[in-house]
Structures are given as C-alpha cells and as structure tokens.
Amino acid sequence: MAKLELRELGNTGLKLSCVGFGASPLGNVFGTVSEEEANASVREAFRLGINFFDTSPYYGGTLSEKVLGKALKALGVPRDNYIVSTKCGRYAEGFDFSADRVTKSIDESLARLQLDYVDVLQCHDIEFGSLDQVVNETIPALQKLKEAGKIRFIGITGLPLAVFTYVLDRVPPGAVDVILSYCHHSINDSTLEDLLPYLKSKGVGVISASPLAMGLLTESGPPHWHPASPELKSACQAAAAYCKEKGKNISKLAMQYSLSNKDVSSVLVGMNSVRQVEENVAAAMELATAGKDEETLLEVESILKPVKNQTWPSGIQQS
Ligand code: NAD
C-alpha cells in the first residue's frame, strides 16, 4: 500500500505526515463525538499513516486533550511513532501567557494526555495577548520546559499573519521552531503563501490548519460560531452546492489545494469520524498519483473570487 507522504518540519528533524489530525473536534467543538468514534478515528488515522496529532487545553475545555491522550494510549505503539502538539496560554477561562501559567499548563496537559513530553508546545492565539510578553516572557519560559525535556519544540499560533513576523523578528534565531497558521491557506484565502519565503529564511517549520476553513468548505457548512461574514459564508455555500451538483466534493478539492504546497509541512484537518479520516487521506493519496482536479478548482475559485482573502478580526489592539 502506498504511504502517506512525510514532510520535514523546518529545522526540527521531525517528519510529519502531510495530513495532520486536528483534534479540536474531539473536544466537541463541531458537535458531539462519542469516545468510541474518537478512538476509532485516531486509530484509523494512525493506521493510514497519519503520525501528527494536534490539540489544546482550550478545545472543549480540556476534553480534547483527555480524549486524544486516551486514544493514543490505546494504540499501544511506542511513543516515538507519533508526534503530538498541544498549546498553552488560551483556556476556557481566558488568556494567560505568563511564565507561571504556561509552566503549570504543560504539566496539566501532560497529565491529561498521559504523556511524558509533547513534541511541540505552541503559544495559542497570541494576538489575544501582549506580543511583547510572548517574546520576553512566554518563549523564554518555554525554553526552560525544553531544557527540562517536557517539550521538544516551541511554536506560536494565531490568525493575523502579522503576529508571526512581529515575534520572529524579535526572538533569538532558533527560539521559535514552528508556526501554526489557520484559515490562510485554503481555496478562499491563500495569504499564507506570501509569508512562506520569510518563514523558510528563518528556518521555521510551517503547519497550516483548517484547510476546510473551519467548515466553510464542506457540504454541511460551518458551525454556528463561525466568525466569517454572511457574504463569505454564502459564497462558500454556493461553491459547495456547485461542486455537489457536478458530482464533486468541495472538501476533497480543498484538502488537495492545501496539500499542494510542500513548503507547508502538514495540513491539519479537524476530524471526528472514521469516514472523514478515510476521505482526507484518500484525497492526499489521489493528489500524489493523479494531481488535483484543476478544472473544478478554477470554477470554484471563480465563485469565490468576490470574497478571496476575506478574513475576520481576531485579537486585541496591540500597544
Ligand atoms: P477544518 O478546516 O479542518 O474543518 C473541520 C471541520 O470539517 C469539522 O467539522 C470536521 O468534522 C469537518 N471535516 C473534516 N473532514 C471532512 C471531510 N472529508 N468532509 C466533510 N467535512 C469534513 O478546521 P479545524 O478543525 O478548525 O482545523 C483543524 C485543526 O487545526 C484543529 O482541529 C486544530 O487542531 C488546529 N487549529 C489550530 C488553531 C490555532 O492554533 N489557533 C486554529 C484552528 C485550527
């Protein structure tokens, strides 16, 4: 059986499966998922070659970490067979990027995940904190956790792309190993592309999340909390309906679009069923052998043209 492609993550030496397992749905963020289905999805993902699993204490108020930890343990495979990232600084009760909080946070996450270490610990949605605090306090605190062996690599995540350059221009080289960007490398918004040469020059690994734009590029549509404008939502809905009418699947097209750029190490897609795991892995395998459906992609791009690169506000005004 052909294997899912592995890609190097910046200078970390980690090789991530090009499709990564986003575990926010395991925190019931996109609707209720039974533990049975969660376990089966993680097991099927691993069986099909997905080795990268991403979570956060924020997803489902710690539920995602607990469910993912249990499911990974149930795989019964050596720890170095899979790569786990979690986050710190964002919690159900709010944001706290202080050294104290993130230092406690990793111990809590490790306990929930039933792990001795995580491969990547990421400061979660830094646009909601003080970026200067992230530079001067949070990342140095994470450096200590690295030295203590609780984490292997350090990352930052956020929606506005400017937060990445702000931080990376101010930390010592190598202090941040990875960035996780979301909703900026999908058919409707490809603005991450412009930042890739800069990130490469910094030796920073790139994870791109939300290839389906958090549900916009699915037949069933986004969850009620989705922050997109009504205009963006309806354009995506029209694109999904067009694909369906043509006997095509917009989610497959969106996966293949995101997977096409190999400077992105892993495309993190949120999955809560065995069927979704199988579909998303199949999309990657088919891309590798047959390429993407350029004709439908062009048509969908033209439907989405009026809303291309439209995003939404996120975070606080930085002083
Ligand atoms: P996504 O674009 O991956 O969409 C997820 C939604 O699409 C879910 O409802 C899922 O059930 C559905 N889906 C998945 N595969 C499908 C398929 N083949 N057909 C139809 N529907 C399908 O958005 P996401 O889950 O928000 O992002 C992926 C992951 O990236 C998250 O789980 C999380 O791990 C990470 N992420 C991190 C941040 C951050 O750090 N700030 C932000 C967003 C996402």
CSV table of N, CA and C and ligand atoms in Angstrom, one decimal, residues 21-25 30 54-55 59 87 124-125 157-158 180 182 209-215 218 249 251 268-272 275-276 279-280, ligand 1:
chain,number,residue,atom,x,y,z
A,21,PHE,N,-3.8,15.3,12.1
A,21,PHE,CA,-5.1,15.1,12.7
A,21,PHE,C,-5.3,16.3,13.7
A,22,GLY,N,-6.3,17.1,13.3
A,22,GLY,CA,-6.7,18.2,14.2
A,22,GLY,C,-7.7,17.7,15.2
A,23,ALA,N,-7.4,17.8,16.5
A,23,ALA,CA,-8.2,17.1,17.5
A,23,ALA,C,-9.2,18.1,18.1
A,24,SER,N,-9.4,19.3,17.6
A,24,SER,CA,-10.4,20.1,18.2
A,24,SER,C,-11.8,19.5,18.2
A,25,PRO,N,-12.1,18.8,17.1
A,25,PRO,CA,-13.5,18.1,17.1
A,25,PRO,C,-13.7,17.1,18.3
A,30,PHE,N,-17.2,20.9,17.1
A,30,PHE,CA,-18.0,20.9,15.9
A,30,PHE,C,-19.2,19.9,16.1
A,54,ASP,N,-2.7,17.2,16.8
A,54,ASP,CA,-2.7,18.5,17.4
A,54,ASP,C,-3.9,18.7,18.3
A,55,THR,N,-3.6,19.3,19.5
A,55,THR,CA,-4.7,19.6,20.4
A,55,THR,C,-4.4,20.8,21.2
A,59,TYR,N,-9.5,23.4,23.7
A,59,TYR,CA,-10.6,22.7,22.9
A,59,TYR,C,-11.5,21.8,23.8
A,87,LYS,N,-1.0,23.1,23.2
A,87,LYS,CA,-0.8,24.6,23.3
A,87,LYS,C,-0.9,25.1,24.7
A,124,HIS,N,-0.9,29.7,22.2
A,124,HIS,CA,-2.1,29.6,21.5
A,124,HIS,C,-2.8,30.9,21.2
A,125,ASP,N,-2.9,31.3,19.9
A,125,ASP,CA,-3.6,32.5,19.5
A,125,ASP,C,-3.0,33.8,20.2
A,157,THR,N,0.9,30.2,17.5
A,157,THR,CA,-0.2,30.1,16.6
A,157,THR,C,-1.0,31.4,16.7
A,158,GLY,N,-1.7,31.7,15.6
A,158,GLY,CA,-2.6,32.9,15.6
A,158,GLY,C,-3.3,33.0,14.2
A,180,LEU,N,2.0,27.8,13.6
A,180,LEU,CA,0.8,27.2,13.1
A,180,LEU,C,-0.1,28.3,12.7
A,182,TYR,N,-3.8,29.4,10.6
A,182,TYR,CA,-5.0,28.7,10.2
A,182,TYR,C,-5.9,29.6,9.3
A,209,ALA,N,-3.3,25.0,9.3
A,209,ALA,CA,-4.6,24.4,9.8
A,209,ALA,C,-5.8,24.9,9.1
A,210,SER,N,-6.9,24.1,9.3
A,210,SER,CA,-8.2,24.5,8.8
A,210,SER,C,-8.3,24.6,7.2
A,211,PRO,N,-7.9,23.5,6.5
A,211,PRO,CA,-8.0,23.6,5.1
A,211,PRO,C,-9.4,23.7,4.6
A,212,LEU,N,-10.3,23.3,5.5
A,212,LEU,CA,-11.8,23.4,5.1
A,212,LEU,C,-12.4,24.7,5.6
A,213,ALA,N,-11.4,25.6,6.0
A,213,ALA,CA,-11.9,26.9,6.5
A,213,ALA,C,-12.9,26.8,7.7
A,214,MET,N,-12.5,25.8,8.6
A,214,MET,CA,-13.4,25.5,9.8
A,214,MET,C,-14.8,25.2,9.4
A,215,GLY,N,-15.0,24.5,8.3
A,215,GLY,CA,-16.3,24.0,7.9
A,215,GLY,C,-16.9,24.8,6.8
A,218,THR,N,-17.2,22.8,3.3
A,218,THR,CA,-17.8,21.4,3.4
A,218,THR,C,-19.3,21.5,3.0
A,249,ASN,N,-16.7,16.8,-4.6
A,249,ASN,CA,-16.8,17.1,-3.2
A,249,ASN,C,-15.9,18.3,-2.9
A,251,SER,N,-14.8,19.4,-0.1
A,251,SER,CA,-13.8,19.2,0.9
A,251,SER,C,-12.6,18.5,0.4
A,268,LEU,N,-3.3,20.5,8.8
A,268,LEU,CA,-4.1,20.0,9.9
A,268,LEU,C,-5.6,20.1,9.7
A,269,VAL,N,-6.2,19.0,9.6
A,269,VAL,CA,-7.7,19.0,9.4
A,269,VAL,C,-8.4,18.4,10.6
A,270,GLY,N,-9.4,19.0,11.0
A,270,GLY,CA,-10.2,18.5,12.1
A,270,GLY,C,-11.0,17.4,11.7
A,271,MET,N,-10.9,16.2,12.5
A,271,MET,CA,-11.7,15.0,12.0
A,271,MET,C,-12.4,14.4,13.2
A,272,ASN,N,-13.6,14.0,13.0
A,272,ASN,CA,-14.3,13.4,14.1
A,272,ASN,C,-15.0,12.1,13.7
A,275,ARG,N,-14.9,8.0,8.7
A,275,ARG,CA,-15.2,8.3,7.3
A,275,ARG,C,-14.4,9.6,6.9
A,276,GLN,N,-14.4,10.6,7.7
A,276,GLN,CA,-13.6,11.8,7.4
A,276,GLN,C,-12.1,11.5,7.3
A,279,GLU,N,-11.6,9.8,4.0
A,279,GLU,CA,-11.7,10.7,2.8
A,279,GLU,C,-10.5,11.6,2.7
A,280,ASN,N,-10.0,12.1,3.8
A,280,ASN,CA,-8.9,13.1,3.8
A,280,ASN,C,-7.6,12.4,3.4
B,1,NAD,P1,-11.1,22.4,9.4
B,1,NAD,O1,-11.0,23.3,8.3
B,1,NAD,O2,-10.1,21.3,9.5
B,1,NAD,O3,-12.6,21.9,9.4
B,1,NAD,C1,-13.0,21.0,10.4
B,1,NAD,C2,-14.5,20.6,10.1
B,1,NAD,O4,-14.6,19.9,8.9
B,1,NAD,C3,-15.1,19.7,11.1
B,1,NAD,O5,-16.4,20.0,11.3
B,1,NAD,C4,-14.8,18.3,10.5
B,1,NAD,O6,-15.7,17.4,11.1
B,1,NAD,C5,-15.1,18.6,9.1
B,1,NAD,N1,-14.5,17.7,8.1
B,1,NAD,C6,-13.2,17.1,8.2
B,1,NAD,N2,-13.0,16.3,7.1
B,1,NAD,C7,-14.1,16.4,6.3
B,1,NAD,C8,-14.5,15.8,5.1
B,1,NAD,N3,-13.7,15.0,4.5
B,1,NAD,N4,-15.7,16.1,4.6
B,1,NAD,C9,-16.6,16.9,5.3
B,1,NAD,N5,-16.3,17.5,6.4
B,1,NAD,C10,-15.1,17.3,7.0
B,1,NAD,O7,-11.0,23.3,10.8
B,1,NAD,P2,-10.4,23.0,12.2
B,1,NAD,O8,-10.8,21.7,12.8
B,1,NAD,O9,-10.7,24.2,13.0
B,1,NAD,O10,-8.8,23.0,12.0
B,1,NAD,C11,-8.1,21.8,12.0
B,1,NAD,C12,-7.2,21.7,13.3
B,1,NAD,O11,-6.2,22.7,13.2
B,1,NAD,C13,-7.9,21.9,14.6
B,1,NAD,O12,-8.6,20.7,15.0
B,1,NAD,C14,-6.8,22.3,15.5
B,1,NAD,O13,-6.1,21.1,15.8
B,1,NAD,C15,-5.9,23.1,14.5
B,1,NAD,N6,-6.2,24.6,14.6
B,1,NAD,C16,-5.5,25.4,15.4
B,1,NAD,C17,-5.8,26.7,15.5
B,1,NAD,C18,-4.9,27.6,16.5
B,1,NAD,O14,-3.9,27.1,17.0
B,1,NAD,N7,-5.2,28.8,16.6
B,1,NAD,C19,-6.8,27.3,14.9
B,1,NAD,C20,-7.6,26.5,14.0
B,1,NAD,C21,-7.3,25.1,13.9
